[in-house]
Coordinates of C-alpha atoms in Angstrom, one line a residue:
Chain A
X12 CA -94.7 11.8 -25.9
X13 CA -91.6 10.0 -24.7
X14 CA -89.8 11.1 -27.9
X15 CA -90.8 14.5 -27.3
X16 CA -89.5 14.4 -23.7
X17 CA -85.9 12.4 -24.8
X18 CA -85.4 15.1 -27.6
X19 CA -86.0 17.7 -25.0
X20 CA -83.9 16.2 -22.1
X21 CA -81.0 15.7 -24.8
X22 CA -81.3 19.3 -26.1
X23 CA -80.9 21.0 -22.5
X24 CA -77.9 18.5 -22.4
X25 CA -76.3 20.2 -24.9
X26 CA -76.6 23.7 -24.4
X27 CA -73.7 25.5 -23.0
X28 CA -75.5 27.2 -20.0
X29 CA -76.6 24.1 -18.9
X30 CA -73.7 22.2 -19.3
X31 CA -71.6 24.7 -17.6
X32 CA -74.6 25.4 -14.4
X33 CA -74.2 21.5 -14.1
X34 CA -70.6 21.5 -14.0
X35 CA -70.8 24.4 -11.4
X36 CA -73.4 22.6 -9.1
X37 CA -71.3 19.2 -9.5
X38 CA -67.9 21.1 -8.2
X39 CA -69.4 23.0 -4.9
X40 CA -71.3 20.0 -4.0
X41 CA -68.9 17.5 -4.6
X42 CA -66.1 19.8 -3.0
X43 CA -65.3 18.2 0.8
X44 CA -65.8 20.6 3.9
X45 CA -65.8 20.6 7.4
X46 CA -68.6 21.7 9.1
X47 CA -67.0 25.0 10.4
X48 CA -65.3 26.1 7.2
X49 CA -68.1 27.8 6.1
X50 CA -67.1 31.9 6.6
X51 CA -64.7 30.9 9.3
X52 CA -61.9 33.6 9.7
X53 CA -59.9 31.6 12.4
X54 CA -58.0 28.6 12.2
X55 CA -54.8 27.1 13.4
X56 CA -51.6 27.3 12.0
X57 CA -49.9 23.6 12.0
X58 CA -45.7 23.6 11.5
X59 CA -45.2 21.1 8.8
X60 CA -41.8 19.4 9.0
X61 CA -41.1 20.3 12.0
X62 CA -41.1 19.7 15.4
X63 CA -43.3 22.2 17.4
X64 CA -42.6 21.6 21.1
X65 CA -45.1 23.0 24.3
X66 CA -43.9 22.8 27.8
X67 CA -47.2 21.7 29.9
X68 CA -47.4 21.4 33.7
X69 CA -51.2 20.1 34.9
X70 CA -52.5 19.1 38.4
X71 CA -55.3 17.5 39.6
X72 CA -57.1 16.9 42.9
X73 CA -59.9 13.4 43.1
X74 CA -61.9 12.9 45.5
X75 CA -63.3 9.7 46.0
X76 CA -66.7 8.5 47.5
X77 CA -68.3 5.5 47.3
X78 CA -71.7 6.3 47.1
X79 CA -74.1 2.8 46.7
X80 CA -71.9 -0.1 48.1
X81 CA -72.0 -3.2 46.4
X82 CA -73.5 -6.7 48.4
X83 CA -69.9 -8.4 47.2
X84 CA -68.9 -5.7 49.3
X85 CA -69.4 -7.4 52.4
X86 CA -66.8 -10.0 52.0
X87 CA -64.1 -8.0 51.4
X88 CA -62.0 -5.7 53.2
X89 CA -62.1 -2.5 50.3
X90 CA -62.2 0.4 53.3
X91 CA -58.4 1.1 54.1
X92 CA -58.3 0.9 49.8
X93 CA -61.0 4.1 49.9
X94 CA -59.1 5.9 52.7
X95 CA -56.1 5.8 50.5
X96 CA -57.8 6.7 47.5
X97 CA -60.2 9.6 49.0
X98 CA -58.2 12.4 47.7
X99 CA -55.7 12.0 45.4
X100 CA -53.7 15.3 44.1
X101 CA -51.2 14.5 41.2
X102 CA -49.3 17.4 39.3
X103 CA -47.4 16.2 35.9
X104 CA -44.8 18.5 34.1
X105 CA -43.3 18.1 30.5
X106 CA -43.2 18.2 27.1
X107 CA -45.8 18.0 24.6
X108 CA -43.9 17.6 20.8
X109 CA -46.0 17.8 18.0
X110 CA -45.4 16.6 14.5
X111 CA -47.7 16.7 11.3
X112 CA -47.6 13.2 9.7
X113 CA -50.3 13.8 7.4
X114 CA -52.2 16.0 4.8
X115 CA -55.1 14.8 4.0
X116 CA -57.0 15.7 0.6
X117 CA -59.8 17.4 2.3
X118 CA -57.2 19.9 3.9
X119 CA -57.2 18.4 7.8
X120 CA -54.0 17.6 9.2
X121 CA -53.0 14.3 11.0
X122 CA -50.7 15.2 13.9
X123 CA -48.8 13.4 16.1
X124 CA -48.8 14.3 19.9
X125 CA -46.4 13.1 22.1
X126 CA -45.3 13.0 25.7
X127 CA -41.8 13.2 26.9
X128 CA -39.4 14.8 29.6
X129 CA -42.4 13.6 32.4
X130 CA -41.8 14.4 35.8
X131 CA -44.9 14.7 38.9
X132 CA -45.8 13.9 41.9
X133 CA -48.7 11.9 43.4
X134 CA -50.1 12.9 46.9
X135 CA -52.9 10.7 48.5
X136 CA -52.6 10.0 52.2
X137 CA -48.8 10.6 53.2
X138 CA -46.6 13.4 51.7
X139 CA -46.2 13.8 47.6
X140 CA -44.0 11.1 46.2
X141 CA -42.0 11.7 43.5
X142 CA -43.0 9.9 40.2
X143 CA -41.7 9.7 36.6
X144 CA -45.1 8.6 35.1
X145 CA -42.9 6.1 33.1
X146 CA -46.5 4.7 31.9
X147 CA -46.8 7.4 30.0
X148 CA -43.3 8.1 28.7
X149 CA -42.8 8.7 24.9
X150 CA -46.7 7.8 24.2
X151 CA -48.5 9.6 21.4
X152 CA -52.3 10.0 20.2
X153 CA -52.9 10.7 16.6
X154 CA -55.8 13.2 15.8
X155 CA -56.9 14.0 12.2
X156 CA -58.3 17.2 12.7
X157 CA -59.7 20.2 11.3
X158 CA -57.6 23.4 11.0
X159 CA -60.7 25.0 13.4
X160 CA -59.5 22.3 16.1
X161 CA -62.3 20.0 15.0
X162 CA -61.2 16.6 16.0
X163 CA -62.6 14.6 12.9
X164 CA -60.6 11.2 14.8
X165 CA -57.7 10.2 17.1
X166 CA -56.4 7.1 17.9
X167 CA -53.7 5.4 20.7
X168 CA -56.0 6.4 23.7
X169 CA -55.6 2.4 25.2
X170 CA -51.8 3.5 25.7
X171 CA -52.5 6.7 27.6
X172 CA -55.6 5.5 30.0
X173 CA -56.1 2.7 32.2
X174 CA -55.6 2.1 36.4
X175 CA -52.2 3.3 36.8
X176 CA -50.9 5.4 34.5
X177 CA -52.0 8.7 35.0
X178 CA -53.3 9.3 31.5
X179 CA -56.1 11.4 32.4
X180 CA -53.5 14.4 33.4
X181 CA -52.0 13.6 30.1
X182 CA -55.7 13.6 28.2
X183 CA -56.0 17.5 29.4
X184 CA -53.1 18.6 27.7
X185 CA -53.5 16.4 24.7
X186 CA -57.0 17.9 23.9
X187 CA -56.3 21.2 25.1
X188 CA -53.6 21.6 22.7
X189 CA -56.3 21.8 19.7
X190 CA -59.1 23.5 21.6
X191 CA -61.9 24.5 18.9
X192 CA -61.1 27.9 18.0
X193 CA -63.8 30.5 17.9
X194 CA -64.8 31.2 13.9
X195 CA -63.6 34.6 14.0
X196 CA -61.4 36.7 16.7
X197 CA -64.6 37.2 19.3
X198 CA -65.1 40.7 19.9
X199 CA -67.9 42.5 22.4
X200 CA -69.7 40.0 24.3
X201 CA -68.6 37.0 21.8
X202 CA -70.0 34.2 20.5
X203 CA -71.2 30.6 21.7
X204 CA -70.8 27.2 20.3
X205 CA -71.1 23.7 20.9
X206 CA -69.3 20.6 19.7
X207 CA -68.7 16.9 20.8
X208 CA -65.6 15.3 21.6
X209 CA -64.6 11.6 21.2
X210 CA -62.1 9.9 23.3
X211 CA -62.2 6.5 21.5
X212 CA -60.3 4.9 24.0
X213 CA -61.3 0.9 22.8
X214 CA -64.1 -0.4 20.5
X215 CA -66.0 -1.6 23.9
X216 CA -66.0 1.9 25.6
X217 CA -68.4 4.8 24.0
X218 CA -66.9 8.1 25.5
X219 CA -68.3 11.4 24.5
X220 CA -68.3 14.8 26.0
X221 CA -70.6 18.0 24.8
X222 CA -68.7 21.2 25.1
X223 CA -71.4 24.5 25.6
X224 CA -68.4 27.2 25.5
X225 CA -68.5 31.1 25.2
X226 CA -65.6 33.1 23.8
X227 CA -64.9 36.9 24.3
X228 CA -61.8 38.8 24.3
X229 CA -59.3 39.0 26.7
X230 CA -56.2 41.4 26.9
X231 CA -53.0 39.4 25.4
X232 CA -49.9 39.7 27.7
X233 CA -47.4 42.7 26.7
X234 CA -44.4 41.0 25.6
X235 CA -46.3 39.2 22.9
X236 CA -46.2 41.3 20.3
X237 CA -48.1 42.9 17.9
X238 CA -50.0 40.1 16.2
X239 CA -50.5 38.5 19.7
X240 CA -54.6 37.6 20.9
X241 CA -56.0 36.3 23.6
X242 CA -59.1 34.6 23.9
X243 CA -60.9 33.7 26.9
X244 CA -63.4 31.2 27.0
X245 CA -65.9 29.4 29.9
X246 CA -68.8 27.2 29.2
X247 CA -70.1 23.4 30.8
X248 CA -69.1 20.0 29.8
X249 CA -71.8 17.3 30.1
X250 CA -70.5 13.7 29.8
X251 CA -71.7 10.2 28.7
X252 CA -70.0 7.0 28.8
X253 CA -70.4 3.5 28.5
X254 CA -68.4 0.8 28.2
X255 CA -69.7 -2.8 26.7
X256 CA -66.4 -5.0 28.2
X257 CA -67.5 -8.0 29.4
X258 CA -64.9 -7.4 32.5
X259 CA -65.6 -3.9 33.1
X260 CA -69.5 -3.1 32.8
X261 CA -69.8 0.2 33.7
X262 CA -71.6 3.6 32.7
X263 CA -70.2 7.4 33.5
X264 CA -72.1 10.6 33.3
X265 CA -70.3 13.8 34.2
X266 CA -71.2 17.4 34.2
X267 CA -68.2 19.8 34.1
X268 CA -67.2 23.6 34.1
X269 CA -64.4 25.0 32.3
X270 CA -62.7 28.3 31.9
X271 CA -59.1 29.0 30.3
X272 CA -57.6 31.2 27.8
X273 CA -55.8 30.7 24.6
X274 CA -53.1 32.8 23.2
X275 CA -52.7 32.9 19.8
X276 CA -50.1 34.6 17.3
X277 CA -50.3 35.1 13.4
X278 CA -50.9 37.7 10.7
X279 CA -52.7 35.6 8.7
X280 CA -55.9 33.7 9.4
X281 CA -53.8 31.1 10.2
X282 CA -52.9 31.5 14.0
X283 CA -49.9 29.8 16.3
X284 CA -51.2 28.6 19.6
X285 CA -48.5 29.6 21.9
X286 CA -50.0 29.4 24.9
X287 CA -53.4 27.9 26.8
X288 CA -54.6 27.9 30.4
X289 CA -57.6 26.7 32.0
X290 CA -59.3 25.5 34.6
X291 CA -62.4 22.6 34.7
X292 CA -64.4 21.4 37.5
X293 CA -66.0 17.8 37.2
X294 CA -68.8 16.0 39.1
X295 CA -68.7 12.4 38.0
X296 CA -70.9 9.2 38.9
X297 CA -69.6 6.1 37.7
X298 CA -71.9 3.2 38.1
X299 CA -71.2 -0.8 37.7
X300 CA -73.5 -2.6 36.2
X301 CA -74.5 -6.8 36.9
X302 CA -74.6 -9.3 33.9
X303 CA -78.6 -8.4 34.0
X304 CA -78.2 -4.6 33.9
X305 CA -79.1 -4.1 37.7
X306 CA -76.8 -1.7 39.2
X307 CA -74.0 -2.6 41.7
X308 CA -71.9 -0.2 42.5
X309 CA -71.8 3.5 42.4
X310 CA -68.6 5.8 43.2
X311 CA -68.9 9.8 42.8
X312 CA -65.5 11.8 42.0
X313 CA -65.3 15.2 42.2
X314 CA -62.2 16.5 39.7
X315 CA -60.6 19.6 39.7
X316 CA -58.2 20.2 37.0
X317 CA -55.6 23.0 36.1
X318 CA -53.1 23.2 33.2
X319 CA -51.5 25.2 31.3
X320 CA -49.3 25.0 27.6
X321 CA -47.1 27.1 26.3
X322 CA -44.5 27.1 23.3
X323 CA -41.2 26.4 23.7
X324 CA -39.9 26.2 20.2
X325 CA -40.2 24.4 16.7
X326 CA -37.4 22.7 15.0
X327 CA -36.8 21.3 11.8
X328 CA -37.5 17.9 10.7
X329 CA -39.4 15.1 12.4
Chain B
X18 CA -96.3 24.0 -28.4
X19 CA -93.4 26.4 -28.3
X20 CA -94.6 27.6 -24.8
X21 CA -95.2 23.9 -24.1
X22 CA -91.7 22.7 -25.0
X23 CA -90.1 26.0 -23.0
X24 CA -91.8 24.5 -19.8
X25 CA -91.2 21.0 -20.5
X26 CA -87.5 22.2 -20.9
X27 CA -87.4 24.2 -17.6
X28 CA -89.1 21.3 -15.9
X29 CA -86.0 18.9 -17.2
X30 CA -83.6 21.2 -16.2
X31 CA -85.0 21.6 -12.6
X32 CA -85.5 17.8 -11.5
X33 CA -81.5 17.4 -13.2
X34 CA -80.4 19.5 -11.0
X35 CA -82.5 18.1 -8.4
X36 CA -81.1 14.7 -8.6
X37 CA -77.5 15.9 -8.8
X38 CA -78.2 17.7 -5.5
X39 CA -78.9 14.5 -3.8
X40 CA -76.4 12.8 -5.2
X41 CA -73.6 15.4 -4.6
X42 CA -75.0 16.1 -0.7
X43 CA -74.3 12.2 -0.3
X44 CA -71.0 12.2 -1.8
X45 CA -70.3 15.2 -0.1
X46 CA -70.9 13.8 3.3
X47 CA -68.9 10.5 2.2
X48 CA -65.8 11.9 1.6
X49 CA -66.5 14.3 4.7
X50 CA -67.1 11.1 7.1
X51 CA -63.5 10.4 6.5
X52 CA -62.7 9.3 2.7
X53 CA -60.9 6.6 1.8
X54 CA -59.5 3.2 3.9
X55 CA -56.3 4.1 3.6
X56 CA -56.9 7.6 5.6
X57 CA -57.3 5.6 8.8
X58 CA -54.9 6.7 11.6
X59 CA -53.6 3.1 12.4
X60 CA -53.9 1.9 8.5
X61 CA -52.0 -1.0 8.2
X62 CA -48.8 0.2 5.7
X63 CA -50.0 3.6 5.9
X64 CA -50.2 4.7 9.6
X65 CA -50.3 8.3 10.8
X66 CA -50.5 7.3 14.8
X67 CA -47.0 5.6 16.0
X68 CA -48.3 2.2 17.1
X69 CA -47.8 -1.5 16.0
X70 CA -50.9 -3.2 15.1
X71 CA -51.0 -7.2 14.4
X72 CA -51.7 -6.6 10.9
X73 CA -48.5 -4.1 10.4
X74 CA -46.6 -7.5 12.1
X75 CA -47.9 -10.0 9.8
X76 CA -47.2 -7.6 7.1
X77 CA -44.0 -7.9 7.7
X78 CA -43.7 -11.6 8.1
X79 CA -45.4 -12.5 5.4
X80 CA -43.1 -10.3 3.3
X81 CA -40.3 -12.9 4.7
X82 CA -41.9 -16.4 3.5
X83 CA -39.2 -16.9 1.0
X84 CA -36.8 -16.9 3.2
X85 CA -38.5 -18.7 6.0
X86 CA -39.3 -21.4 3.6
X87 CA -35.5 -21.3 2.0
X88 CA -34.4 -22.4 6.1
X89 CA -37.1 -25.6 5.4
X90 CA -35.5 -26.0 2.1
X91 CA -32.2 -26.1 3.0
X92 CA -32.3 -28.0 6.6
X93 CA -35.2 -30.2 6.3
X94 CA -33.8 -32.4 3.2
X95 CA -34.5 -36.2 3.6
X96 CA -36.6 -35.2 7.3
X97 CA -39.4 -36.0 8.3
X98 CA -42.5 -33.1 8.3
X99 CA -41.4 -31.0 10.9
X100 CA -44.5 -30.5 13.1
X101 CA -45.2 -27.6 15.2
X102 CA -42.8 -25.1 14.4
X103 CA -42.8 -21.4 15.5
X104 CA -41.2 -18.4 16.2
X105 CA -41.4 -16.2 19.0
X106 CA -40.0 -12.5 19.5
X107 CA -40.8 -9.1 21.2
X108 CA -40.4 -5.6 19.1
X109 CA -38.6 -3.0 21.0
X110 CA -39.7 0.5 20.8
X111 CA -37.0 1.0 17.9
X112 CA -38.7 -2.1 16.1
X113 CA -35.9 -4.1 16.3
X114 CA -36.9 -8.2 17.2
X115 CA -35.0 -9.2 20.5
X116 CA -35.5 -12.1 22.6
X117 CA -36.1 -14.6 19.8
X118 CA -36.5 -18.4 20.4
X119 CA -37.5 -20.4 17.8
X120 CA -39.6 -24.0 18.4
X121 CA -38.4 -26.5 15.9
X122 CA -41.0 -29.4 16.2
X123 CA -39.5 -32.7 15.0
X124 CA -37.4 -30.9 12.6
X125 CA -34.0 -30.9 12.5
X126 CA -32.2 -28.9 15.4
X127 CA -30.3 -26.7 12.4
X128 CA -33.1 -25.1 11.5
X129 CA -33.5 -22.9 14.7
X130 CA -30.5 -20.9 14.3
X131 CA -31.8 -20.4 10.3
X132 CA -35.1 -19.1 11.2
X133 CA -33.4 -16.9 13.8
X134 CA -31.1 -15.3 11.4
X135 CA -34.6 -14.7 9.2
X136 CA -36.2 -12.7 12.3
X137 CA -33.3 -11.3 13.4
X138 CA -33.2 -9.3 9.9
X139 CA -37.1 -8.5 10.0
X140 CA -37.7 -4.5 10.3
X141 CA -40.5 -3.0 11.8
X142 CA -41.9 0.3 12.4
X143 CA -40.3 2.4 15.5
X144 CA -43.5 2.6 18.0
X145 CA -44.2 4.3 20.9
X146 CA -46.0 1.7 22.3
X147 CA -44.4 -1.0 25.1
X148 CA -42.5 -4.0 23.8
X149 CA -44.6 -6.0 21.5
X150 CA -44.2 -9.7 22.4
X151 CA -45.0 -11.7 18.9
X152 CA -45.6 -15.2 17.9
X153 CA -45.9 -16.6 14.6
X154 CA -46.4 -20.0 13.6
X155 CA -44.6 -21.4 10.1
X156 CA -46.6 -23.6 8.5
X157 CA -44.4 -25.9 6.0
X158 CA -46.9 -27.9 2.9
X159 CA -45.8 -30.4 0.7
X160 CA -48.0 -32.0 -1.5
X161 CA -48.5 -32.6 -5.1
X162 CA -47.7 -28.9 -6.1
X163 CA -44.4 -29.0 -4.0
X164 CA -43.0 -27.4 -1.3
X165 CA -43.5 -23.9 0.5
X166 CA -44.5 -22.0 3.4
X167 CA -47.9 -20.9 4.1
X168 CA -48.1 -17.2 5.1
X169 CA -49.8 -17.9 8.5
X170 CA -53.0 -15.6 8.5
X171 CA -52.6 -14.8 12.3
X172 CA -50.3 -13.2 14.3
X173 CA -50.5 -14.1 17.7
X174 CA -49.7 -10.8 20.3
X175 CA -50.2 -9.8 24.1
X176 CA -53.2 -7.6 24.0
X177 CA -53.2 -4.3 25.5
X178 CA -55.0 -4.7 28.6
X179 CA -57.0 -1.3 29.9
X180 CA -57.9 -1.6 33.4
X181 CA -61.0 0.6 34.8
X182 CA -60.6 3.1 31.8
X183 CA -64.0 5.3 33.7
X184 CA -62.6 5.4 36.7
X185 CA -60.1 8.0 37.1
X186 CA -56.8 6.4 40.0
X187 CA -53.5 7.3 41.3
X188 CA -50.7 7.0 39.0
X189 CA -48.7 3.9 39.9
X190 CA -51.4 1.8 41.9
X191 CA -50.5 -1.3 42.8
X192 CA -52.2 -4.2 40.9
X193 CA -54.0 -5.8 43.9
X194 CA -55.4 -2.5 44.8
X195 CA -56.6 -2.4 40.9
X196 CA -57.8 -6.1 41.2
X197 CA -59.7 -5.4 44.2
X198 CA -61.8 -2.5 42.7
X199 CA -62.4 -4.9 40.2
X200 CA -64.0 -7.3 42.1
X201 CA -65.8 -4.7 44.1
X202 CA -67.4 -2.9 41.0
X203 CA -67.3 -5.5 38.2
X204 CA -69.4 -8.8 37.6
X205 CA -66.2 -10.5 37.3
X206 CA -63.1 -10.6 39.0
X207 CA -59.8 -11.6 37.0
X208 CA -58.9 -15.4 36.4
X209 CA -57.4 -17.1 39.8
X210 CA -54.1 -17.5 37.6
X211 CA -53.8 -13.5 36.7
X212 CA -54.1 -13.0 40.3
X213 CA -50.9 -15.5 40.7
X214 CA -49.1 -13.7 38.6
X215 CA -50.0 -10.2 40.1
X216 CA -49.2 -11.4 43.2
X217 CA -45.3 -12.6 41.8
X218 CA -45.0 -9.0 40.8

């Protein structure tokens, strides 16, 4: 019986069909994909070896409430800080260059997004004072990602946030400027999807946002050009975060609406983003935690964020 | 038999290509989770993001042993064993090392300006990061095999502090204000000496 079964095992082994079904099956499964390649029509057009540069302006308005006090409240004098920060508007202008550093094997890109030419302002009791965000100056966040906008991983977060800087202006225009394209040019009443979003911002913290958007077409501006789209988009943002430091035990969860549009430009499948508006609307509750997990401290912000991208030009070289 | 065999054959050929499905799914999804080390963002030698890491700097260093243990070689004949000696530096943006003091130890006051020549020569990677202040201990060996340097496994750097990354503040707030959310929110405030300093500032 076991000779009978070798003999057979090697004779299917040998015949050509086989050989060549197996070969097939070992090439398509073996072959690496991205989870939205599959019959996607629709994907972005990355300038290698050069420079591609976006002007950005974004703005944003915090207000601040402190919603459970802390006990270790009560021997310090934290009110006159809460006036000051009880609304908060800050507006940053600049550039946004982008390089491509990387092909990877499996066809995703790593590029290299970088903030220079900052200028803003920062309003929160007395009149808008000028400021050059110098915290943010020249920094850059890496993403490998997926010609759909997929962001597969990015790294250099810890250089962008933190008390002070401003990097959550800067985070806006940095994600926005690889929003997840729709699979195909949405036409009627569109199409939905969903995706998560990683902001890996230290080993300690665990940052991740759902995106629920819907895309439908909207009417591309005049002077585009023939090969010009627009795509508008609105959906809800739902937020969890924790982070583990030992200094900073704290949690965040966040429910969000956005809406914005993308204009895009190509022939091809392969599209140009060349310019991106929108609009989100956050409710966040960020809640301190004791060594023993009770709560201590809870603040509420409500954000309202604007922004908007568009290309100013690509050069050669890097 | 015949009709036997044909099903014993089909069978075969079905649970093959079973087994290769299960294997190629999991190699699919390998090289799909992100492929090799070396496809890392920040991998050391390798990186696609435009910071220094401590590895990348004691990369580096280590590539300069010979040379840091020709300055021993050449200033240290007939001294004693040196002791503690280190240097210290900060990479500018340009990865340039400026700001470099050397600690000698017991040896020989000659061998500061050697092992500052060394450093002075080390390249590193332009970064977009802030200045990266760096020090790196030489370890100098002699026993029965000879003399050398040891490549010092650790490179010792500021780390980058992030200060109340959920918590979204004005640009430019002062560091007391920062501190005292701190010690509002968080179990722990900051050391009584980081407070010193902040308050300097």
């Amino acid at each position: 019986m076991r000779r009978l079964l070798l003999r057979s095992a090697t004779r299917s082994m040998k015949t050509p069909s086989t050989s060549l079904l197996l070969a097939l099956l070992s090439l398509i499964l073996l072959t690496p994909t991205s989870a939205e390649s599959a019959r996607r029509t629709l994907h972005y057009e990355f300038d290698e070896n050069r420079i591609t540069r976006f002007s950005f302006e974004a703005s944003r308005v915090i207000a601040t409430e402190l919603v459970q006090t802390p006990e270790e409240g009560k021997s310090l004098d934290y009110l006159p800080l809460l006036d000051s920060i009880a609304r908060v508007e800050s507006k940053l202008s600049g550039t946004l260059e982008r390089f491509v550093a990387k092909s990877y094997r499996d066809g995703t890109r790593g590029v290299v997004a970088r903030l220079v030419d900052l200028s803003g302002t920062v309003q929160q009791v007395a009149e808008p004072r000028p400021s050059s965000f110098e915290g943010l100056e020249g920094k850059s966040v890496a993403f490998r990602v997926h010609e759909s906008g997929e962001i597969l991983h990015s790294n250099g977060w810890p250089y962008v946030h933190g008390a002070g800087r401003g990097g959550e202006l800067a985070e806006d225009v940095l994600l926005q400027s690889v929003l997840r394209l729709p699979r195909h040019l949405p036409k009627g009443s569109g199409e939905g999807t969903s995706f998560t979003v990683r902001v890996p911002v230290d080993p300690s913290l665990e940052r991740s946002t759902l995106w629920m958007l819907r895309y439908t077409p909207a009417e591309a501006p005049a002077d585009c050009g023939k090969h010009c789209y627009a795509i508008a988009y609105s959906g809800e943002l739902q937020e969890t975060a924790t982070d583990r430091h030992p200094a900073r035990p704290m949690q965040r969860k966040a429910t969000g609406a956005i809406e914005g549009t993308m204009i895009i430009e190509g022939r091809r499948r392969a599209k140009r983003l060349i310019g991106h508006d929108w609009t989100i609307r956050w409710t966040r509750d960020i809640t301190s935690s004791r060594a023993d997990g009770r709560p201590r401290g809870t603040i509420r912000q409500i954000v309202e964020s604007t922004g908007s991208l568009e290309l100013a030009n690509v050069e050669e070289g890097q | 038999m015949r009709t036997a065999f044909g099903l014993q054959d089909c069978a075969q050929r079905l649970a093959l290509a079973g087994v290769l499905l299960f294997v190629g799914l999991g190699a699919g999804e390998a090289r799909a989770a992100g492929g090799l080390a070396t496809d890392a963002l920040d991998f050391p030698g390798e990186p696609t993001d435009r910071y220094l890491t401590p590895s990348e700097v004691r990369t580096v260093l280590h590539a300069a042993t010979e040379e840091f243990y020709t300055c021993f070689r050449t200033k240290l004949r007939g001294a004693e064993a040196p002791g503690e000696v280190a240097v210290t530096f900060v990479i500018d943006r340009a990865g340039k090392p400026t700001s470099i003091q050397t600690e000698v130890g017991r040896a020989p006051a000659e061998l500061g300006p050697c092992l500052l020549k060394v450093v002075e020569g080390l390249v590193f990677d332009d970064h977009d990061g802030e200045p990266m202040p760096v020090s790196y201990p030489l370890v100098y060996q002699v026993d029965t095999k000879g003399a050398r340097v040891l490549p010092y496994p650790i490179v010792f750097t500021k780390p980058h502090a992030v200060r109340l990354p959920l918590l979204e503040l004005p640009e430019g707030i002062s560091p007391g204000a920062t501190r005292l959310l701190e010690l509002l929110l968080t179990a722990d405030g900051e050391k009584p000496e980081v407070k010193e300093k902040e308050d300097h500032e």
